[in-house]
mmCIF file of C-alpha atoms in Angstrom:
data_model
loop_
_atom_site.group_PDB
_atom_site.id
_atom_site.type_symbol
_atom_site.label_atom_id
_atom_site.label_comp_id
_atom_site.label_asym_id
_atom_site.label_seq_id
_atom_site.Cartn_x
_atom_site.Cartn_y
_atom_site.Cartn_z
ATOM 1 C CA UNK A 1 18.377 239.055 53.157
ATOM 2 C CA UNK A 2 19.781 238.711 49.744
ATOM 3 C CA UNK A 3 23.293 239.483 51.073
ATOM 4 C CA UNK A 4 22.645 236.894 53.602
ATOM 5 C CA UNK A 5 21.276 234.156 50.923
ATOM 6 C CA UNK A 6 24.770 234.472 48.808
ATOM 7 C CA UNK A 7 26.974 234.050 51.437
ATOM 8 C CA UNK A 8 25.055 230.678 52.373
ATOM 9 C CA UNK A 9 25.602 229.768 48.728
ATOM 10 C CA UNK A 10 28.978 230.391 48.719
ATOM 11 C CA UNK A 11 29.720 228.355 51.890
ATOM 12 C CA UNK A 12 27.451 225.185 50.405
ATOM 13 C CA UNK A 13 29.867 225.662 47.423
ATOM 14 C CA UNK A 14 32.870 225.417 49.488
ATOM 15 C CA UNK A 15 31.715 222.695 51.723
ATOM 16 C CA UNK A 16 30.262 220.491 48.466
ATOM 17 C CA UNK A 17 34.126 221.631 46.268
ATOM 18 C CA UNK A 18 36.402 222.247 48.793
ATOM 19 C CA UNK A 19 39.410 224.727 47.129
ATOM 20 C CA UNK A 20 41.852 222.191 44.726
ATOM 21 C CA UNK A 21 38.996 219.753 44.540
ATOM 22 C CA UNK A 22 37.276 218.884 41.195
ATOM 23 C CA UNK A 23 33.325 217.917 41.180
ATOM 24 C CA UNK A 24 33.402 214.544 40.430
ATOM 25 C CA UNK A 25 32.398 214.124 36.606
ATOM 26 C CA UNK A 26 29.505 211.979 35.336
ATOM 27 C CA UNK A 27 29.933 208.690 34.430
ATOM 28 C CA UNK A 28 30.915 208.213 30.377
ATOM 29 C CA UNK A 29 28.366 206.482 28.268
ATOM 30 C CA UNK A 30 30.698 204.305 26.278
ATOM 31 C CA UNK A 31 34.255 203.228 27.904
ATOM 32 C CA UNK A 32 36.944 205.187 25.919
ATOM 33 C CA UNK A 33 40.696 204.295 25.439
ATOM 34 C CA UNK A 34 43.586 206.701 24.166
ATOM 35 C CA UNK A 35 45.606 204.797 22.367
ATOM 36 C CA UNK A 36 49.513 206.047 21.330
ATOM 37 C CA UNK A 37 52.359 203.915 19.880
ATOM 38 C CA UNK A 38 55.755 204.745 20.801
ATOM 39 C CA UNK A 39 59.192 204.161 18.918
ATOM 40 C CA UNK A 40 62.607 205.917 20.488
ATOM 41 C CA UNK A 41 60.059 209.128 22.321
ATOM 42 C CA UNK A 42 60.550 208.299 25.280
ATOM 43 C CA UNK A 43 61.447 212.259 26.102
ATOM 44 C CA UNK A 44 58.050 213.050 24.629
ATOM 45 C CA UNK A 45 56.113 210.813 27.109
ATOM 46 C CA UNK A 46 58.059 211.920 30.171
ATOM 47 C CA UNK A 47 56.187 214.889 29.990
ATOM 48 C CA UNK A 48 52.672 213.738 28.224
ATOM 49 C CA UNK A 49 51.912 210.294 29.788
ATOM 50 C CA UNK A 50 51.443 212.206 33.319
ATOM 51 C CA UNK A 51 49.173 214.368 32.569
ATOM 52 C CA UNK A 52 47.507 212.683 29.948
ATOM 53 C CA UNK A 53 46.376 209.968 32.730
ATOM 54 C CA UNK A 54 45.679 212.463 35.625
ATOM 55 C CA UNK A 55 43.159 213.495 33.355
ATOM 56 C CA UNK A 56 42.088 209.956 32.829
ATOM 57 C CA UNK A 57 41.881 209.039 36.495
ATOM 58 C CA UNK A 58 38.392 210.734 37.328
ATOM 59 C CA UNK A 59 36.677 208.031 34.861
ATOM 60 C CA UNK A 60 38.973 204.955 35.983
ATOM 61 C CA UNK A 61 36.719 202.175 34.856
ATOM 62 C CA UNK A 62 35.398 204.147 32.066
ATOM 63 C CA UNK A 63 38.493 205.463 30.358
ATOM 64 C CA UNK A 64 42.569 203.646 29.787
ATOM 65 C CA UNK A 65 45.295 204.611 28.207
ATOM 66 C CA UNK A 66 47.055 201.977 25.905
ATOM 67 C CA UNK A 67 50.742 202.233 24.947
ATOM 68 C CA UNK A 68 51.952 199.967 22.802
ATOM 69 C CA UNK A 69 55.731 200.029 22.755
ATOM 70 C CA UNK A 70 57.422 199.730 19.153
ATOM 71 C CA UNK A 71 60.488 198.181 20.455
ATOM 72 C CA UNK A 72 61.841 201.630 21.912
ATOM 73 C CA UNK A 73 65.919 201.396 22.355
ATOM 74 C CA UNK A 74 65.467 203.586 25.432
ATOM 75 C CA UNK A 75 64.187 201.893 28.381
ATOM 76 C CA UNK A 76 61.027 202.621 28.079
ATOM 77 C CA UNK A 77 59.604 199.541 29.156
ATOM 78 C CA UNK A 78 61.553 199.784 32.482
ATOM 79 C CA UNK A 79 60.336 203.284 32.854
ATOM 80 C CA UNK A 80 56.590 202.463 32.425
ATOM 81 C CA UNK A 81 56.394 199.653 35.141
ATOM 82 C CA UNK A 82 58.618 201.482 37.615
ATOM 83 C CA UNK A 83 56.816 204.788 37.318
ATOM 84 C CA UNK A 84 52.988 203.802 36.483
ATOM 85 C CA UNK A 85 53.045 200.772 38.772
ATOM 86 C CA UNK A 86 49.604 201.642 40.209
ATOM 87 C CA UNK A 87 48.500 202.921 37.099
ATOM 88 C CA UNK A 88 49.220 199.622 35.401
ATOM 89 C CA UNK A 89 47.775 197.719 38.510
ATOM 90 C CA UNK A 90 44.068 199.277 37.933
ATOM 91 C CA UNK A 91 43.994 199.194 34.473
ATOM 92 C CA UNK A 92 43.967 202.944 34.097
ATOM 93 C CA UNK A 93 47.302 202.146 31.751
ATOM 94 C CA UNK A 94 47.553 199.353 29.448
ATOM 95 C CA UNK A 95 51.103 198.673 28.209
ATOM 96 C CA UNK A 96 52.161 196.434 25.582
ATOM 97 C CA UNK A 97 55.836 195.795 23.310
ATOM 98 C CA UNK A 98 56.279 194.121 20.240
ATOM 99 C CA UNK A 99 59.627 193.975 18.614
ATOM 100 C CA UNK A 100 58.547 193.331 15.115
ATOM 101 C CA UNK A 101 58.505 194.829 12.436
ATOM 102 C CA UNK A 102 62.215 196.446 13.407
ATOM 103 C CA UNK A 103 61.377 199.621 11.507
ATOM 104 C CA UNK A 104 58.450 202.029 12.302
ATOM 105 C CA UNK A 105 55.469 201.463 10.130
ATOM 106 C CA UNK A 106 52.597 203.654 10.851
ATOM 107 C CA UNK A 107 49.451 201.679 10.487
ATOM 108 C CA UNK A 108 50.182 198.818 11.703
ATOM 109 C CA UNK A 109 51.354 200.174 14.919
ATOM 110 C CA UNK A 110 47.821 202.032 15.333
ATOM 111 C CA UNK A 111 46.181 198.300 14.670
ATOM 112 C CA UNK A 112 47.756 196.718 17.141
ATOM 113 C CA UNK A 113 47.101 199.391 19.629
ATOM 114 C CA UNK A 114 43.202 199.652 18.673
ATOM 115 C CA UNK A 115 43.184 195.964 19.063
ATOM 116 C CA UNK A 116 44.828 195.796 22.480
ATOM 117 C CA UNK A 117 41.880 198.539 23.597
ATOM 118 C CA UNK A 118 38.919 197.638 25.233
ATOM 119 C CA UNK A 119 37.380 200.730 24.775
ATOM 120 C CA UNK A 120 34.221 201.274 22.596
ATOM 121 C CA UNK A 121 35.492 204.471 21.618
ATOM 122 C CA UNK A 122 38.977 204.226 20.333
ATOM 123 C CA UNK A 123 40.676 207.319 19.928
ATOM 124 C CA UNK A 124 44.441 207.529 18.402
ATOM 125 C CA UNK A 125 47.020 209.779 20.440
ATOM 126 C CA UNK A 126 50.459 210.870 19.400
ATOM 127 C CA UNK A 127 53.177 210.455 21.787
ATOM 128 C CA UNK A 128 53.665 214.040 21.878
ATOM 129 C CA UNK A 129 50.087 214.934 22.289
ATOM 130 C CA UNK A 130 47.888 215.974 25.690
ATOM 131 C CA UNK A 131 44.388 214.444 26.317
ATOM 132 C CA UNK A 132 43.650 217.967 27.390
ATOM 133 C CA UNK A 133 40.941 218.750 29.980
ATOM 134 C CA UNK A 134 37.015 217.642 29.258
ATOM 135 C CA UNK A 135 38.300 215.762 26.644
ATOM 136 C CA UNK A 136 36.918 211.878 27.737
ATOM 137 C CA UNK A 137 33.537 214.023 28.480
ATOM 138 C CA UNK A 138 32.829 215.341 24.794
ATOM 139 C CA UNK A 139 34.173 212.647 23.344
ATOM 140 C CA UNK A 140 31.515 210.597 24.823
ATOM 141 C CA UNK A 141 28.981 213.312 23.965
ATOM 142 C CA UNK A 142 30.030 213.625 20.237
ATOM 143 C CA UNK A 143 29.097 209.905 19.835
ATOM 144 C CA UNK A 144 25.984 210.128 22.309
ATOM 145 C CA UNK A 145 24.804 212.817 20.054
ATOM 146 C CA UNK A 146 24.902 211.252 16.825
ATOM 147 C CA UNK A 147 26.907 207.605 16.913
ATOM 148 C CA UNK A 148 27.116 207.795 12.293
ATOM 149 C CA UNK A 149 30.173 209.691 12.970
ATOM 150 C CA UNK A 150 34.005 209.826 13.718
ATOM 151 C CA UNK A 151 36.282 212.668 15.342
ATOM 152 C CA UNK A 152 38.728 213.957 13.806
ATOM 153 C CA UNK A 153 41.231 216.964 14.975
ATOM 154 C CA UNK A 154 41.464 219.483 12.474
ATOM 155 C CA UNK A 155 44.947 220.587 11.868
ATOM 156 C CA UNK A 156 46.875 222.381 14.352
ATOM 157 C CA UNK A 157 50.525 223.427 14.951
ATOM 158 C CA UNK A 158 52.575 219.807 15.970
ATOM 159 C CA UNK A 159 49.023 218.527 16.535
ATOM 160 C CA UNK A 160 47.568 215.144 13.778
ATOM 161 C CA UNK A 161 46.715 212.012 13.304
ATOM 162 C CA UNK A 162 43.621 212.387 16.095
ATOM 163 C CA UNK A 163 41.193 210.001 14.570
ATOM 164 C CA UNK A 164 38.205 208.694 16.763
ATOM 165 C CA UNK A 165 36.098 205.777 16.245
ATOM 166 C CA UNK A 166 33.484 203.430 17.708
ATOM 167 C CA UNK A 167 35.082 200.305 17.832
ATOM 168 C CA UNK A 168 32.372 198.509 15.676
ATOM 169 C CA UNK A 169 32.959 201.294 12.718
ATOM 170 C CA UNK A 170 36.529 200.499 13.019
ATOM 171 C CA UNK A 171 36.256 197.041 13.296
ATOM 172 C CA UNK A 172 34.050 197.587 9.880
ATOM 173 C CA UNK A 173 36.874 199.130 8.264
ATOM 174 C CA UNK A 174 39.513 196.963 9.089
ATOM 175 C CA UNK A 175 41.180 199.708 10.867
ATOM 176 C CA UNK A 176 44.295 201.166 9.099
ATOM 177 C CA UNK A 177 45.786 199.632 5.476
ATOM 178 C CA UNK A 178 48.757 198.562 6.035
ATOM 179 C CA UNK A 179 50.340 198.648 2.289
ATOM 180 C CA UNK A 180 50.525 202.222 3.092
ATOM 181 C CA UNK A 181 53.906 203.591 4.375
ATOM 182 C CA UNK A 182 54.567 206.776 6.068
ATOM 183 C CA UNK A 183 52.748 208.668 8.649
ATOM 184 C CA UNK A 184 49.554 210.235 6.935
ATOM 185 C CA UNK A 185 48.273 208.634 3.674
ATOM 186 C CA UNK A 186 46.864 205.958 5.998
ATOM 187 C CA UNK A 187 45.083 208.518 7.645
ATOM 188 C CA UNK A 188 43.253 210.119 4.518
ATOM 189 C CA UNK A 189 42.793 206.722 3.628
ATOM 190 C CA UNK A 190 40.988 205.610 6.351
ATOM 191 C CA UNK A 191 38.687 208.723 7.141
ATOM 192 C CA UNK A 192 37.700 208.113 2.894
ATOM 193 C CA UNK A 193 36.822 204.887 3.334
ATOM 194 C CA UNK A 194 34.912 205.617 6.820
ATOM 195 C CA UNK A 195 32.927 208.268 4.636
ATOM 196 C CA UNK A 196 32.566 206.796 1.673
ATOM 197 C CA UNK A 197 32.258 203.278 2.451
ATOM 198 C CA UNK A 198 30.473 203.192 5.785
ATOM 199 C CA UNK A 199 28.769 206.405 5.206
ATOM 200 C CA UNK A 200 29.706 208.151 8.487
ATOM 201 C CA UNK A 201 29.885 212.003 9.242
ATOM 202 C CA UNK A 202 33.313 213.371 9.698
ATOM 203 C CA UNK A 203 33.426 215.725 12.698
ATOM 204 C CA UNK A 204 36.222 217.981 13.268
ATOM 205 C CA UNK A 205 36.804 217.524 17.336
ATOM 206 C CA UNK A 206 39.544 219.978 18.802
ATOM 207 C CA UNK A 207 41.521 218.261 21.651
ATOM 208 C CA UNK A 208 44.593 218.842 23.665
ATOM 209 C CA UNK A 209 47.989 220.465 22.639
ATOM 210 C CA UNK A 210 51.382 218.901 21.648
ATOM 211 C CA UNK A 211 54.838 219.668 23.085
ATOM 212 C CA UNK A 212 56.066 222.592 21.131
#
């Protein structure tokens, strides 16, 4: 009888997740958008931008990907529309190029990509950097949990700069300073003021990889 009893449950499972076929995840609480800037990497998001939105496309609706194009020298504009076309048309990809300033600056490139989000999580994404697997779903459960907080990735080989807010902390803020120059003062700067000034709890949140 037993014997019988798991073989039923095994063909229910089969029948309900056929082999190669996810479960279908629950729907996010907030909407969440992944937002990365790009200048000259194109190479990095040939292999990234991919996967980072197949893992996106089970919470279409619920989850984008914004890419806010530095003025890249490399066709990457081009690339984006020809090879995301569908992407682009359901608003699982958001892309956006500004020419200006004509040299990379940091924080102001992460502003104008949190501000093109519609998100109410806004999470900050390296061109080099994977989403990684589960990551929309405890994202949204981090904040769920306890929204007086923000994510950040502790440090990792090739992996920083992962910073997650809700949009109204950010907003608070006034996102990134922009007298700062370089890629990571900015960064300190910003999770100090989120903890000191706003009074939020910084949570480590491990996500993804990098190209190595």
């Amino acid at each position: 009888m037993r014997s019988a009893l798991s073989r039923l449950r095994g063909l229910l499972a089969r029948v309900a997740h056929p082999r190669g076929a996810a479960p279908t995840p629950a729907p996010l609480r907030r909407t969440v958008s992944f937002c990365t800037t790009c200048l000259g990497r194109r190479a990095h998001l040939e292999q990234t931008l991919p996967a980072n939105l197949a893992w996106l496309a089970p919470h279409a609706g619920r989850a984008e990907l914004v890419l806010l194009d530095y003025g890249s020298p490399d066709g990457l504009g081009a690339w984006v529309r020809e090879r995301f076309a569908a992407e682009l048309a359901s608003g699982l990809l958001r892309y956006a190029r500004t020419d200006e300033p004509a040299e990379y600056h940091p924080p102001h490139a992460k502003n104008v990509a949190f501000r093109l989000a519609r998100g109410e999580i806004l999470f900050n994404l390296d061109a080099d950097n994977f989403v990684g697997e589960g990551t929309c779903e405890r994202l949204d459960a981090l904040f769920a949990e306890a929204p007086r907080r923000f994510a950040v990735s502790p440090v990792q080989p090739d992996v920083g700069g992962r910073l997650g807010f809700l949009r109204a902390d950010f907003e608070a803020l006034g996102g990134w300073d922009e007298r700062y120059r370089g890629w990571s003062i900015a960064d300190f700067d910003l999770c100090e003021r989120a903890r000191e000034g706003l009074g939020l709890e910084q949570v480590d949140f491990v996500s993804g990889s990098a190209i190595r």
